[in-house]
Coordinates of C-alpha atoms and ligand atoms in Angstrom, one line a residue:
X23 CA 3.7 18.4 10.5
X24 CA 4.5 17.5 14.0
X25 CA 3.2 20.8 15.5
X26 CA 0.3 21.4 13.1
X27 CA -2.9 22.7 14.6
X28 CA -5.3 19.8 15.3
X29 CA -8.0 21.2 13.1
X30 CA -5.7 21.6 10.1
X31 CA -4.3 18.1 10.7
X32 CA -7.8 16.7 10.7
X33 CA -8.4 18.3 7.2
X34 CA -5.1 16.8 5.9
X35 CA -6.0 13.4 7.3
X36 CA -9.5 13.5 5.7
X37 CA -8.1 14.5 2.3
X38 CA -5.5 11.7 2.5
X39 CA -8.0 9.1 3.7
X40 CA -10.3 9.8 0.8
X41 CA -7.5 9.3 -1.7
X42 CA -6.3 6.2 0.1
X43 CA -9.8 4.5 0.2
X44 CA -10.4 5.3 -3.5
X45 CA -7.1 3.8 -4.5
X46 CA -7.5 0.7 -2.3
X47 CA -11.0 0.1 -3.7
X48 CA -9.8 0.5 -7.3
X49 CA -6.5 -1.4 -7.1
X50 CA -6.9 -4.1 -4.4
X51 CA -9.6 -6.8 -4.9
X52 CA -9.6 -7.6 -1.2
X53 CA -10.7 -4.1 -0.2
X54 CA -13.2 -3.9 -3.0
X55 CA -14.9 -7.2 -2.0
X56 CA -14.9 -6.3 1.7
X57 CA -16.5 -2.9 1.1
X58 CA -19.0 -4.4 -1.4
X59 CA -20.0 -6.9 1.3
X60 CA -21.0 -4.0 3.5
X61 CA -22.6 -2.1 0.6
X62 CA -20.1 0.7 1.1
X63 CA -18.9 2.8 -1.8
X64 CA -15.6 4.7 -1.6
X65 CA -17.5 8.0 -2.2
X66 CA -19.2 7.5 1.1
X67 CA -15.9 8.0 3.0
X68 CA -15.8 11.8 3.0
X69 CA -13.8 12.6 6.0
X70 CA -11.7 10.9 8.7
X71 CA -14.9 10.6 10.8
X72 CA -16.2 8.1 8.2
X73 CA -13.2 5.7 8.9
X74 CA -15.3 3.7 11.3
X75 CA -17.5 2.6 8.4
X76 CA -14.7 0.6 6.9
X77 CA -14.1 -3.1 7.9
X78 CA -10.9 -4.1 9.7
X79 CA -8.0 -5.9 8.1
X80 CA -6.0 -8.6 10.1
X81 CA -2.8 -10.5 9.9
X82 CA -5.0 -13.5 8.7
X83 CA -6.1 -11.4 5.7
X84 CA -2.4 -10.8 4.9
X85 CA -1.8 -14.5 5.0
X86 CA -4.8 -15.2 2.8
X87 CA -3.4 -12.8 0.2
X88 CA 0.2 -14.0 0.4
X89 CA 2.5 -12.8 -1.0
X90 CA 1.4 -9.9 -3.2
X91 CA -2.4 -9.9 -3.1
X92 CA -2.7 -6.7 -1.1
X93 CA -0.4 -4.6 -3.2
X94 CA -2.0 -1.6 -4.8
X95 CA 0.6 -0.9 -7.5
X96 CA 2.1 -3.0 -10.4
X97 CA 5.0 -5.1 -9.1
X98 CA 7.4 -3.1 -11.2
X99 CA 6.7 -0.1 -8.9
X100 CA 7.7 -2.0 -5.8
X101 CA 11.3 -1.3 -4.9
X102 CA 11.6 -3.1 -1.5
X103 CA 10.1 -6.1 0.2
X104 CA 10.2 -6.8 3.9
X105 CA 8.5 -9.6 5.9
X106 CA 7.7 -10.7 9.4
X107 CA 6.9 -14.2 10.7
X108 CA 3.3 -15.3 11.1
X109 CA 1.5 -18.2 12.8
X110 CA 1.9 -20.8 10.1
X111 CA 5.6 -20.3 9.2
X112 CA 4.6 -18.3 6.2
X113 CA 5.8 -14.7 6.4
X114 CA 3.6 -11.7 6.0
X115 CA 5.0 -9.7 3.2
X116 CA 5.1 -5.9 2.8
X117 CA 6.0 -4.0 -0.3
X118 CA 7.2 -0.4 -0.6
X119 CA 7.3 2.0 -3.5
X120 CA 10.1 4.5 -3.8
X121 CA 7.8 7.2 -2.3
X122 CA 6.9 4.8 0.6
X123 CA 10.6 4.5 1.4
X124 CA 10.9 8.3 1.4
X125 CA 8.0 8.5 3.9
X126 CA 9.6 5.8 6.0
X127 CA 12.9 7.7 6.1
X128 CA 11.1 10.9 7.0
X129 CA 9.2 9.3 10.0
X130 CA 12.4 7.6 11.2
X131 CA 14.2 10.9 10.9
X132 CA 11.5 12.4 13.1
X133 CA 11.9 9.5 15.6
X134 CA 15.7 10.0 15.8
X135 CA 15.5 13.8 15.9
X136 CA 13.0 13.6 18.8
X137 CA 15.6 11.5 20.7
X138 CA 18.2 14.2 20.1
X139 CA 19.9 13.1 16.9
X140 CA 21.3 15.7 14.5
X141 CA 23.7 15.9 11.6
X142 CA 26.6 15.7 14.1
X143 CA 25.4 12.3 15.6
X144 CA 27.0 9.0 15.1
X145 CA 24.1 6.5 15.1
X146 CA 25.0 2.8 15.6
X147 CA 22.2 0.6 14.2
X148 CA 22.3 -2.7 16.2
X149 CA 18.9 -3.9 15.0
X150 CA 19.1 -6.8 12.6
X151 CA 19.5 -5.9 8.9
X152 CA 17.4 -8.1 6.6
X153 CA 13.8 -8.9 6.1
X154 CA 13.1 -7.5 9.6
X155 CA 12.4 -3.8 9.2
X156 CA 14.4 -2.6 12.3
X157 CA 17.9 -2.3 10.8
X158 CA 17.1 -0.6 7.4
X159 CA 14.4 1.5 8.9
X160 CA 16.7 3.1 11.4
X161 CA 19.5 3.3 8.8
X162 CA 17.6 5.4 6.3
X163 CA 16.2 7.6 8.9
X164 CA 19.6 8.4 10.3
X165 CA 20.9 9.1 6.7
X166 CA 18.0 11.4 6.1
X167 CA 19.1 13.5 9.0
X168 CA 22.7 13.6 7.7
X169 CA 24.0 11.8 10.7
X170 CA 26.9 9.3 10.4
X171 CA 25.4 5.8 10.3
X172 CA 27.3 2.8 11.7
X173 CA 25.4 -0.2 10.3
X174 CA 26.6 -2.8 12.8
X175 CA 23.5 -5.0 12.6
X176 CA 22.7 -7.2 15.7
X177 CA 25.0 -9.6 17.4
X178 CA 28.8 -9.7 18.0
X179 CA 28.5 -7.7 21.2
X180 CA 32.2 -7.2 21.9
X181 CA 32.6 -5.7 18.4
X182 CA 29.6 -3.5 19.0
X183 CA 31.3 -2.1 22.1
X184 CA 34.6 -1.7 20.2
X185 CA 32.8 0.3 17.5
X186 CA 31.1 2.5 20.0
X187 CA 34.4 3.3 21.6
X188 CA 36.5 3.8 18.5
X189 CA 33.9 5.4 16.2
X190 CA 32.5 7.7 18.9
X191 CA 28.9 6.4 18.7
X192 CA 26.5 9.0 20.2
X193 CA 23.2 7.1 19.7
X194 CA 22.4 3.4 19.8
X195 CA 19.4 1.8 18.1
X196 CA 18.5 -1.8 19.0
X197 CA 16.0 -3.8 21.1
X198 CA 15.8 -2.8 24.8
X199 CA 16.9 -6.3 25.9
X200 CA 19.9 -6.1 23.6
X201 CA 20.8 -2.7 25.0
X202 CA 20.9 -4.2 28.5
X203 CA 23.0 -7.1 27.3
X204 CA 25.5 -4.7 25.7
X205 CA 25.7 -2.8 29.0
X206 CA 26.4 -6.0 30.8
X207 CA 29.1 -7.1 28.4
X208 CA 30.6 -3.6 28.7
X209 CA 30.8 -4.0 32.4
X210 CA 32.5 -7.5 32.0
X211 CA 35.0 -6.0 29.6
X212 CA 35.8 -3.3 32.2
X213 CA 34.6 -0.4 30.1
X214 CA 32.9 2.4 31.9
X215 CA 30.0 3.8 29.8
X216 CA 31.0 7.3 30.9
X217 CA 34.2 7.0 28.8
X218 CA 32.0 6.6 25.7
X219 CA 30.3 9.4 23.7
X220 CA 27.0 7.6 23.9
X221 CA 24.2 10.0 25.1
X222 CA 20.9 8.4 23.9
X223 CA 19.3 5.2 22.6
X224 CA 16.1 4.5 20.6
X225 CA 14.7 1.1 21.6
X226 CA 11.8 -0.8 20.2
X227 CA 10.5 -4.0 18.5
X228 CA 9.5 -5.5 21.8
X229 CA 7.5 -4.3 24.8
X230 CA 9.5 -3.0 27.8
X231 CA 8.6 -1.3 31.1
X232 CA 9.5 2.0 32.8
X233 CA 11.6 -0.1 35.2
X234 CA 13.6 -1.4 32.3
X235 CA 14.1 2.1 31.0
X236 CA 15.6 3.2 34.3
X237 CA 17.9 0.2 34.2
X238 CA 19.1 0.9 30.7
X239 CA 19.6 4.6 31.4
X240 CA 21.7 3.8 34.5
X241 CA 23.7 1.0 33.0
X242 CA 24.6 2.9 29.8
X243 CA 24.5 6.4 31.3
X244 CA 22.2 7.6 28.5
X245 CA 18.6 8.7 27.9
X246 CA 16.5 5.7 26.6
X247 CA 13.6 6.4 24.2
X248 CA 10.8 4.1 23.3
X249 CA 9.9 3.8 19.6
X250 CA 7.0 1.9 18.1
X251 CA 6.3 0.4 14.7
X252 CA 5.3 -2.7 12.8
X253 CA 6.2 -3.9 9.4
X254 CA 2.5 -4.2 8.3
X255 CA 2.2 -0.4 8.7
X256 CA 5.7 0.7 7.6
X257 CA 8.2 -0.7 10.2
X258 CA 9.7 1.5 13.0
X259 CA 8.6 5.1 12.8
X260 CA 4.9 4.8 13.5
X261 CA 5.3 6.5 16.9
X262 CA 8.1 7.6 19.1
X263 CA 8.9 9.4 22.4
X264 CA 10.0 13.0 22.6
X265 CA 12.3 14.5 25.3
X266 CA 9.3 14.5 27.7
X267 CA 9.3 10.6 27.6
X268 CA 5.7 10.7 28.4
X269 CA 4.1 8.5 25.7
X270 CA 4.9 8.0 22.1
X271 CA 3.8 10.7 19.5
X272 CA 2.0 8.9 16.7
X273 CA 3.0 10.3 13.2
X274 CA -0.7 10.9 12.5
X275 CA -0.2 12.7 9.2
X276 CA 0.8 9.2 7.8
X277 CA -0.8 6.7 10.3
X278 CA -4.2 7.3 11.8
X279 CA -4.6 5.6 15.2
X280 CA -7.9 4.3 16.7
X281 CA -8.5 2.4 19.9
X282 CA -11.1 -0.3 19.8
X283 CA -12.6 -2.9 22.3
X284 CA -10.8 -6.0 21.1
X285 CA -13.9 -8.2 21.8
X286 CA -16.6 -6.1 20.2
X287 CA -14.6 -4.0 17.7
X288 CA -16.3 -0.8 19.0
X289 CA -14.3 2.4 18.9
X290 CA -13.2 3.7 22.3
X291 CA -12.5 7.3 23.1
X292 CA -9.0 8.8 23.9
X293 CA -7.9 7.8 27.4
X294 CA -9.4 4.3 27.4
X295 CA -7.3 1.2 27.1
X296 CA -8.0 -1.0 24.1
X297 CA -6.5 -2.4 20.9
X298 CA -4.6 -0.1 18.6
X299 CA -5.9 0.0 15.0
X300 CA -3.9 1.8 12.4
X301 CA -4.7 3.1 9.0
X302 CA -2.0 4.2 6.5
X303 CA -3.0 7.5 5.0
X304 CA -0.2 7.9 2.4
X305 CA 1.2 4.4 1.7
X306 CA 1.2 3.5 -2.0
X307 CA 2.6 -0.1 -2.2
X308 CA 0.4 -1.7 0.3
X309 CA -2.3 0.5 1.9
X310 CA -3.6 -0.7 5.2
X311 CA -7.1 0.3 6.1
X312 CA -7.9 -0.3 9.8
X313 CA -5.2 -2.8 10.6
X314 CA -5.8 -4.6 13.9
X315 CA -2.3 -4.5 15.6
X316 CA -3.4 -6.6 18.6
X317 CA -1.3 -4.3 20.7
X318 CA -3.1 -2.9 23.7
X319 CA -2.5 0.8 24.6
X320 CA -4.1 4.1 25.4
X321 CA -4.2 7.3 23.3
X322 CA -3.7 10.6 25.0
X323 CA -4.7 13.9 23.3
X324 CA -3.6 16.4 26.0
X325 CA -1.0 18.8 24.7
X326 CA 2.6 17.8 25.3
X327 CA 5.2 20.2 26.7
X328 CA 7.5 19.5 23.7
X329 CA 5.1 21.4 21.4
X330 CA 4.2 18.5 19.2
X331 CA 0.4 18.3 18.6
X332 CA 0.4 14.7 17.6
X333 CA -1.5 12.3 20.0
X334 CA 0.6 10.1 22.2
X335 CA 0.1 6.4 22.8
X336 CA 1.2 4.9 26.1
X337 CA 3.9 2.2 26.1
X338 CA 2.3 -1.0 24.7
X339 CA 0.5 -2.7 27.7
X340 CA 0.1 -6.2 26.3
X341 CA -1.5 -8.1 23.4
X342 CA -5.0 -9.1 22.6
X343 CA -3.8 -12.4 21.0
X344 CA -1.3 -15.0 22.1
X345 CA 1.7 -13.7 20.1
X346 CA 5.0 -13.5 22.0
X347 CA 7.8 -11.2 21.0
X348 CA 11.1 -13.0 21.7
X349 CA 14.3 -11.1 20.9
X350 CA 12.3 -8.9 18.5
X351 CA 10.9 -11.9 16.6
X352 CA 7.1 -12.7 16.6
X353 CA 6.4 -16.1 17.9
X354 CA 3.0 -17.8 18.0
X355 CA 2.3 -21.0 20.1
X356 CA 0.5 -22.4 17.0
X357 CA 3.9 -22.4 15.1
X358 CA 5.3 -24.7 17.8
X359 CA 2.3 -26.9 17.6
X360 CA 2.5 -27.4 13.8
X361 CA 6.2 -28.3 14.2
X362 CA 5.3 -31.0 16.8
X363 CA 2.4 -32.3 14.8
X364 CA 4.5 -32.3 11.7
X365 CA 7.2 -34.5 13.4
X366 CA 4.5 -36.7 15.0
X367 CA 7.0 -38.3 17.4
X368 CA 5.7 -36.8 20.7
X369 CA 2.3 -36.1 22.3
X370 CA 0.7 -32.9 21.1
X371 CA 0.9 -31.4 24.7
X372 CA 3.4 -28.6 25.0
X373 CA 4.0 -25.4 26.9
X374 CA 6.2 -22.4 26.1
X375 CA 8.3 -21.0 29.0
X376 CA 9.7 -17.5 28.4
X377 CA 12.2 -15.9 30.7
X378 CA 14.7 -13.1 30.5
X379 CA 18.1 -14.4 31.6
X380 CA 21.1 -12.0 31.6
X381 CA 18.7 -9.5 29.9
X382 CA 18.2 -11.8 26.9
X383 CA 14.9 -13.5 26.2
X384 CA 15.0 -17.3 26.5
X385 CA 12.4 -19.7 25.1
X386 CA 12.1 -23.2 26.4
X387 CA 9.5 -25.5 24.9
X388 CA 8.3 -28.3 27.2
X389 CA 7.0 -31.3 25.2
X390 CA 5.3 -34.3 26.7
X391 CA 6.5 -37.7 25.8
X392 CA 4.0 -40.5 24.9
X393 CA 3.8 -43.4 27.3
X394 CA 5.9 -45.7 25.1
X395 CA 8.6 -43.1 24.6
X396 CA 8.9 -42.8 28.3
X397 CA 10.8 -46.1 28.5
X398 CA 13.2 -45.1 25.7
X399 CA 16.9 -44.7 26.5
X400 CA 18.1 -41.2 27.4
X401 CA 20.3 -41.1 24.3
X402 CA 17.4 -41.5 21.9
X403 CA 15.4 -38.8 23.7
X404 CA 18.3 -36.4 23.5
X405 CA 18.5 -37.0 19.8
X406 CA 14.8 -36.2 19.5
X407 CA 15.2 -33.0 21.6
X408 CA 17.9 -31.8 19.2
X409 CA 15.8 -32.7 16.2
X410 CA 12.8 -30.7 17.5
X411 CA 15.1 -27.8 18.4
X412 CA 16.4 -27.7 14.8
X413 CA 12.9 -27.8 13.4
X414 CA 11.8 -25.0 15.7
X415 CA 14.8 -22.8 14.9
X416 CA 13.9 -22.9 11.2
X417 CA 10.2 -22.4 11.8
X418 CA 10.4 -19.6 14.3
X419 CA 13.6 -17.8 13.3
X420 CA 14.6 -17.7 16.9
X421 CA 16.3 -20.5 18.9
X422 CA 14.4 -22.5 21.5
X423 CA 15.5 -25.1 24.0
X424 CA 13.4 -28.2 24.0
X425 CA 12.8 -30.3 27.1
X426 CA 10.9 -33.6 26.9
X427 CA 8.8 -34.1 30.0
X428 CA 7.0 -37.2 31.4
X429 CA 3.6 -38.0 30.1
X430 CA 0.7 -36.1 31.8
X431 CA 2.9 -33.5 33.5
X432 CA 1.7 -30.5 31.6
X433 CA -1.4 -29.1 33.2
X434 CA -4.6 -29.8 31.3
X435 CA -7.2 -27.1 31.1
X436 CA -10.9 -27.4 30.5
X437 CA -11.0 -24.2 28.5
X438 CA -8.3 -22.6 26.5
X439 CA -5.0 -24.4 27.1
X440 CA -2.4 -22.4 28.9
X441 CA 0.3 -22.6 26.3
X442 CA 2.6 -19.8 27.5
X443 CA 4.2 -19.1 30.8
X444 CA 5.9 -15.7 30.5
X445 CA 8.1 -15.0 33.4
X446 CA 9.7 -11.9 32.0
X447 CA 9.1 -8.9 34.2
X448 CA 8.4 -6.3 31.5
Ligands
ZN3 ZN1 6.1 15.5 23.2

């Protein structure tokens, strides 16, 4: 599949798309209504070239159909649920059939194999296990290869290092920022990474730069590979780097990538920067037709030296919305806003400061006090800070530090408020 001739791949994609569109039209009221609005019948999608006739689907549509409205099979056929956080605190839910899980294992097996894994590998999965797709996605991919999986999950860094050392871990799977944190802790513990069996790592779930790659490779004495995915499509396994480390090959036999102008929605050719739109070609549980990822990237169709014919996407270059990814968790400024408005004890003026300290993302929320709070005693303000912190932690699923600031100190804007100051150099 990964080295198929482009023409043959196009035929396969067309055949799969036709099936996918018909099924979505028949089984999912949302798709049927959207297509009817455009006066489009499923029979009019005859090849992959007709994909652009279909409307887009967005995260908002997922929220509107929460939790199971976009499923295309009876609930009894769903064998796994995952979720990611959204703007309103409500998660976006995804459902997998048993066949979907098989495809997910397959694309994750490709991802790990491209990074050098084999049956002989010991793969330590330090992504979180749970509703987040990172942990279980990597886990099943590693098992599909026949590698030995070490399901460490995230956190407990000293134990991670002990496992690496004692179990002979050869490949690490986690977020890139966590990889750097592990490297630092290792250094503090006086362990030389050269003593370990670690040779490679697959890192994703947050954007990272070439500079960070070099840092990780040096600090852990490994090759660091970028992997890409999102729960809405399947989880990790949508695209991944090969040994050339020159863009991420998209598993196009299952996920069809397009690039659009985020403002006009017009399709852009290969080589141009725009928003990535993905269509699942084989997913049964929850087909996604033209999902707007909001991730900005470029698709490259030039042949790759590794022999794979699948197109490559560049590292994610940013977002077309205001979503932040903090320690692998999606955070929207509007979530912070609804917490503050819900408490109603401060002014509604706030700002998110994001920084990477000791290789870990740190979120600080500045909240303006009202004039009458300003004269309150420090003790009372501290209590309020902690109260907001607790509310935010539960709404965002990631911890944030809250700092109350004097009235009128957060810059006012005449247009769109500047809600986020991102100081991370990624
Ligand atoms: Zn390649």
